[in-house]
CSV table of C-alpha atoms in Angstrom, one decimal:
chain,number,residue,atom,x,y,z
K,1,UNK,CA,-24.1,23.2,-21.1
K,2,UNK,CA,-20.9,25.0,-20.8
K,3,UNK,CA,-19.1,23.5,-23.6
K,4,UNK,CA,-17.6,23.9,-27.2
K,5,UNK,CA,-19.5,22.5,-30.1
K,6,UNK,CA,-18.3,21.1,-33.7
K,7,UNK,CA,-20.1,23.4,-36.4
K,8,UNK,CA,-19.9,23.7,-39.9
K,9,UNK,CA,-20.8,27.7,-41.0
K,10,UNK,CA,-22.6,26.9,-43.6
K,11,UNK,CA,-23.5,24.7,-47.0
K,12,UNK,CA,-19.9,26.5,-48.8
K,13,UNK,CA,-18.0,25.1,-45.5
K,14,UNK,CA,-19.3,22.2,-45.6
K,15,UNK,CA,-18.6,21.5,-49.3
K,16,UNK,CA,-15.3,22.4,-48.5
K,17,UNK,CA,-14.8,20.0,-45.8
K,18,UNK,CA,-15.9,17.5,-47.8
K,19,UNK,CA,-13.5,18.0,-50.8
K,20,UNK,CA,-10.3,18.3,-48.6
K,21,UNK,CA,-11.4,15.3,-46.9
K,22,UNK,CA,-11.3,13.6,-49.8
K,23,UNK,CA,-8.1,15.1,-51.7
K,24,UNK,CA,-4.6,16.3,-51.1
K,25,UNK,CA,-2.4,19.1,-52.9
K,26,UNK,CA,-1.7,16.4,-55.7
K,27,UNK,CA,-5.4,15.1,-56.0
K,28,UNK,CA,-5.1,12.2,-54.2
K,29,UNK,CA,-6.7,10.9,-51.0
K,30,UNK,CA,-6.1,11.6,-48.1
K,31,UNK,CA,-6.3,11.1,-44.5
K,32,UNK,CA,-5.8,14.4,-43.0
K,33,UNK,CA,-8.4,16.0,-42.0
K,34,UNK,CA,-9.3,19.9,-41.5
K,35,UNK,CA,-9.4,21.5,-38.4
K,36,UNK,CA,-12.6,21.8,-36.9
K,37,UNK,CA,-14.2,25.4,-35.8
K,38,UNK,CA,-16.0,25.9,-32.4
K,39,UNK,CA,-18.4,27.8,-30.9
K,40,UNK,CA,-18.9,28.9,-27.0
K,41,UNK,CA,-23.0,27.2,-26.2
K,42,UNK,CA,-23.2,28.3,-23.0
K,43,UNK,CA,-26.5,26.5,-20.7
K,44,UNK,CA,-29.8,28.5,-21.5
K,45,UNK,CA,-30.9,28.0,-18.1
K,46,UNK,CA,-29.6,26.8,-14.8
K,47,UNK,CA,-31.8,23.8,-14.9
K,48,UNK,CA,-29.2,22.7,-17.9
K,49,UNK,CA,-26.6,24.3,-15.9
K,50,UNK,CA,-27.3,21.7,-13.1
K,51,UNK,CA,-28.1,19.0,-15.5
K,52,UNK,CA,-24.4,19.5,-17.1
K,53,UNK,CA,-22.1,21.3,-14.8
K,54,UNK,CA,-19.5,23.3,-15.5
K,55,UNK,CA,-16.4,20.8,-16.5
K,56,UNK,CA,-14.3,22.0,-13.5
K,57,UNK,CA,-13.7,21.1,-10.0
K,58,UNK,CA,-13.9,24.7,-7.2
K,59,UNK,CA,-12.1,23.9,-4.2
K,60,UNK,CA,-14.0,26.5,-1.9
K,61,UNK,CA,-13.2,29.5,0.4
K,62,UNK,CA,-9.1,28.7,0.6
K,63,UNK,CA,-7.1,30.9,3.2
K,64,UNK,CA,-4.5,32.6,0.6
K,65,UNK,CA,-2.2,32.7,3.4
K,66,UNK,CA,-2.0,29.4,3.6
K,67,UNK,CA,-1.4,28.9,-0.7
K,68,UNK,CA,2.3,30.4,0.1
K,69,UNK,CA,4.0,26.9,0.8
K,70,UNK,CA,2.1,24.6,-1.7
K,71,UNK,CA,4.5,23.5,-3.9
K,72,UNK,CA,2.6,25.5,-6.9
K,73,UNK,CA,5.1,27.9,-8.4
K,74,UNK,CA,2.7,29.7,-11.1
K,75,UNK,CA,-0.3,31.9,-11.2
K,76,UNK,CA,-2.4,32.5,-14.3
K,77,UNK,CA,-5.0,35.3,-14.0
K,78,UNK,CA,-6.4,36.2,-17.6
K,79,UNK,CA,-8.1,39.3,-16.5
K,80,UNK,CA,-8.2,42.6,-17.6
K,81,UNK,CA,-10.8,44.2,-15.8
K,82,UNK,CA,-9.3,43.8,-12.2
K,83,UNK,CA,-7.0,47.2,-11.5
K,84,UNK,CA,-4.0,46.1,-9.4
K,85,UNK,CA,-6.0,42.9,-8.7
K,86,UNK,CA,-5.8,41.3,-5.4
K,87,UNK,CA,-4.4,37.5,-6.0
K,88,UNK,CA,-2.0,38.7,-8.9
K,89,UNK,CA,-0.3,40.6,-5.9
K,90,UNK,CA,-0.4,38.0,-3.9
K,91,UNK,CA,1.4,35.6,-5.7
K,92,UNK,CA,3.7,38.0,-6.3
K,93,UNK,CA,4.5,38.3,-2.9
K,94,UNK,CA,5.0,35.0,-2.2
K,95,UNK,CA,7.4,34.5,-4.6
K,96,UNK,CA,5.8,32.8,-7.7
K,97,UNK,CA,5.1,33.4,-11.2
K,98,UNK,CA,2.5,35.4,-12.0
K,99,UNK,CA,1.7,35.0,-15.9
K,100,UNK,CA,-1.1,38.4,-17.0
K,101,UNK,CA,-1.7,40.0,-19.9
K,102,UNK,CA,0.7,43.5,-20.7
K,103,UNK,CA,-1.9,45.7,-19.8
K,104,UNK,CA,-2.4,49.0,-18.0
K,105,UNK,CA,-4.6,47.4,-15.4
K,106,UNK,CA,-1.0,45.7,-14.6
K,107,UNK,CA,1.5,47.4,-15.3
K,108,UNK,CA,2.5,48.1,-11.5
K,109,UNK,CA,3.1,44.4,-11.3
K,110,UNK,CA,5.6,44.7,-14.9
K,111,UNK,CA,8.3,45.9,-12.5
K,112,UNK,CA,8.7,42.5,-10.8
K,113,UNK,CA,11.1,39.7,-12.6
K,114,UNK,CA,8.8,37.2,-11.5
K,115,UNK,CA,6.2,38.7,-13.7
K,116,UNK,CA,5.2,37.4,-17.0
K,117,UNK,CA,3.4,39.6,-19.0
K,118,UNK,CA,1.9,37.7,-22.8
K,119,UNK,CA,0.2,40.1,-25.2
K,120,UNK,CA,-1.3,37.0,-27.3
K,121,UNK,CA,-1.9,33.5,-26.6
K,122,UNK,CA,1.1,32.5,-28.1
K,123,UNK,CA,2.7,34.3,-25.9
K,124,UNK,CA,1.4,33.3,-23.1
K,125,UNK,CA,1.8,29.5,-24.1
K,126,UNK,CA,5.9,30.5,-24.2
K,127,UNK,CA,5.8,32.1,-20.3
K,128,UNK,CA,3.8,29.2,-19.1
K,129,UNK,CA,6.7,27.1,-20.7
K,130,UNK,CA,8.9,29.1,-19.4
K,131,UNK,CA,7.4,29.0,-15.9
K,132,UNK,CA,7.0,25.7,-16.2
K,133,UNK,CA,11.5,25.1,-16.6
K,134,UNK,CA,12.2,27.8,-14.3
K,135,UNK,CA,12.4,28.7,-10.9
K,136,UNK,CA,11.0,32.6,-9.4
K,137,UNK,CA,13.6,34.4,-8.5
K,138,UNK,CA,13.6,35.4,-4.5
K,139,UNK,CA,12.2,38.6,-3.6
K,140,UNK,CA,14.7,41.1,-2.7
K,141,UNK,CA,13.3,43.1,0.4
K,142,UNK,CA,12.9,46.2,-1.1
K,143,UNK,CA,10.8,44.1,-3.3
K,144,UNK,CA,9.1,42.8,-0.6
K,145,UNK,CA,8.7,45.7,1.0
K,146,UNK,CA,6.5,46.6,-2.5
K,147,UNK,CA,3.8,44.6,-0.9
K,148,UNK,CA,3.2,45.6,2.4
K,149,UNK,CA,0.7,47.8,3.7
K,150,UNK,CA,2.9,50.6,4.7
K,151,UNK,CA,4.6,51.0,1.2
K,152,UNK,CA,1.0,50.8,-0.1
K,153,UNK,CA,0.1,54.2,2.3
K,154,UNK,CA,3.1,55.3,1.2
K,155,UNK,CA,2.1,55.6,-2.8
K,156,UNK,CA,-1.3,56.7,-1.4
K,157,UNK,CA,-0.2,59.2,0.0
K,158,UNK,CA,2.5,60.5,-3.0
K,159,UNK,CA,-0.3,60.3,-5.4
K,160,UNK,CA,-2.9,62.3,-3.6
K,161,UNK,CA,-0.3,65.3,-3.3
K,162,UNK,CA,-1.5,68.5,-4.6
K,163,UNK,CA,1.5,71.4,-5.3
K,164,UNK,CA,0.0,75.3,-5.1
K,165,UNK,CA,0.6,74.6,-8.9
K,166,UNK,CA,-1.7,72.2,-9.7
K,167,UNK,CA,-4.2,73.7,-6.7
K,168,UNK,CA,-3.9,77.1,-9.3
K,169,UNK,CA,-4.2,74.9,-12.1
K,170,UNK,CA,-7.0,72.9,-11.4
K,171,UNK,CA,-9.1,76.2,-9.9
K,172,UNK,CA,-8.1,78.0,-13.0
K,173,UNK,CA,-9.2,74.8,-15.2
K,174,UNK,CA,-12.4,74.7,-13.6
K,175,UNK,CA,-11.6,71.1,-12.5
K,176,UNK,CA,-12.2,71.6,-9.0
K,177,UNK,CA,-15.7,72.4,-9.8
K,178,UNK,CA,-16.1,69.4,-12.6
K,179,UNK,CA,-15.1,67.2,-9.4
K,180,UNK,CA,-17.2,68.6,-7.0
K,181,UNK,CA,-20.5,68.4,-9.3
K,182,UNK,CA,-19.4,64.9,-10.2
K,183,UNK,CA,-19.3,64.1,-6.4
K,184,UNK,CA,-23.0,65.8,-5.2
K,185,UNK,CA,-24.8,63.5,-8.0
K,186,UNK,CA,-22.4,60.3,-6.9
K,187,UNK,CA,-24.1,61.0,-3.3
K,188,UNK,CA,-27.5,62.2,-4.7
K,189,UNK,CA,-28.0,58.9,-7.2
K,190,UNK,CA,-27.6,57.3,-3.7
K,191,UNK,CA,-29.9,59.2,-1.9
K,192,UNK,CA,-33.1,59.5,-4.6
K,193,UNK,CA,-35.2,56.8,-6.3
K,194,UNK,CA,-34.8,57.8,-9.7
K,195,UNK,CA,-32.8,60.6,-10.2
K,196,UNK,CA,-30.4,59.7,-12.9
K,197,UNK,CA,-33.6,59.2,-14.9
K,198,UNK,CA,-34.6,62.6,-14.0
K,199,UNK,CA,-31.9,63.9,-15.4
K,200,UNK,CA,-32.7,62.8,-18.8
K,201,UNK,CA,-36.2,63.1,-18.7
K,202,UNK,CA,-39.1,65.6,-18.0
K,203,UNK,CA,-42.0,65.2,-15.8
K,204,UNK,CA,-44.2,67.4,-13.8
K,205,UNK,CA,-41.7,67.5,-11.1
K,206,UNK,CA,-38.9,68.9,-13.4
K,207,UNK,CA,-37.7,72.0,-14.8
K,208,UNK,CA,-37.3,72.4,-18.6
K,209,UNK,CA,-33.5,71.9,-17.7
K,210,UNK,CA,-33.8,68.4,-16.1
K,211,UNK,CA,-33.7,69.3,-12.4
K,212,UNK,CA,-35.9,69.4,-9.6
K,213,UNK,CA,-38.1,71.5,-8.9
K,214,UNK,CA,-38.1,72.6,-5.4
K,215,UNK,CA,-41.2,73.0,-3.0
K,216,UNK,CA,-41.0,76.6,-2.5
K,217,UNK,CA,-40.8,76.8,-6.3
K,218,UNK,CA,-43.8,74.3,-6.3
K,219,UNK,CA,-46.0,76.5,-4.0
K,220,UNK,CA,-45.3,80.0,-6.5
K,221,UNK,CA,-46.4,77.5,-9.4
K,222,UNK,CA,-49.4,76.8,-7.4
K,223,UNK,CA,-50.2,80.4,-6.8
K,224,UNK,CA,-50.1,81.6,-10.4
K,225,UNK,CA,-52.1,78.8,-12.0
């Protein structure tokens, strides 16, 4: 099941062991013992999933709303594949800790003193300790403000700007073009069965170049076979 298991590497390791179970610096005996290495054995099916379950307890669907006046101050959110994620803002907003990596995926939340960024796990131990002594600090309402819905238009709207500079730029760059192509096969991949791997491969229904060949283009074949 989901668990960590005792291993020994191999015969050399477990030689090892043995000896510095045995003997200390001086060559005498002794009781410490080394520390043991683990590895991750996660179930191999979900029949040994349900057999041995997870070792955790999930709560359910909670309202988040109603989270803001449980006496929980911290929130620990290991992730770094969630972009300005969700909860991290949340707790943010209502005034608790929020430990997460120093990341890009989170460094709009860096700006907030309630916000504990770790970069290793020793780290992280000393903000949980921290958070753990402490008290957040009180949102100021411009910091508060952060969080709401119309600020969040707001820096939607400043990002999407586009000066005649960058317009010139970006037609003269070709980008403009670069985005629109990568927009018609977004839609298309949508649309077709199969057309990424038309792309990549040929068929009888391909040019040499990888794209489709049209019916009008299929009739002419027709015609001069």
């Amino acid at each position: 099941a989901l668990s960590f298991s005792k291993t020994i590497d191999n015969d050399n390791d477990r030689q090892h062991h043995n000896n510095t179970d045995e003997r200390d610096d001086d060559g005498n005996e002794s009781d410490i013992k080394p520390a043991p290495s683990y590895v991750f054995d996660p179930p191999k099916s979900r029949f040994e999933w349900r057999r041995t379950p997870v070792p955790a307890r999930f709560l359910g669907v909670k309202d988040h709303a109603a989270l803001k006046d449980l006496p929980h101050k911290i929130f620990l959110n290991a992730s770094i594949s969630e972009v300005l994620c969700t909860t991290t803002a949340e707790a943010l907003a209502m005034g608790k800790f929020a430990v997460i990596p120093n990341h890009p995926s989170n460094d709009f939340f860096l700006q907030f003193p309630n916000c504990l960024a770790y970069r290793t796990m020793d780290e992280c131990v000393e903000k949980l300790q921290y958070a753990l002594s402490h008290d957040p600090e009180p949102l100021t309402e411009e910091q508060a403000y952060t969080f709401t819905w119309e600020a969040a238009t707001e820096r939607l709207i400043k990002s999407s700007i586009v000066t005649k500079r960058d317009a010139m730029e970006r037609d003269l760059g070709g980008i403009d073009k670069r985005d629109e192509r990568a927009a018609w096969i977004h839609a298309e991949t949508g649309k077709k069965h199969g057309f990424l791997r038309k792309l990549f491969t040929k068929d009888d229904d391909t040019t040499a170049s990888g794209g489709e060949i049209s019916d009008g283009e299929k009739s002419t074949s027709d015609k001069s076979n």
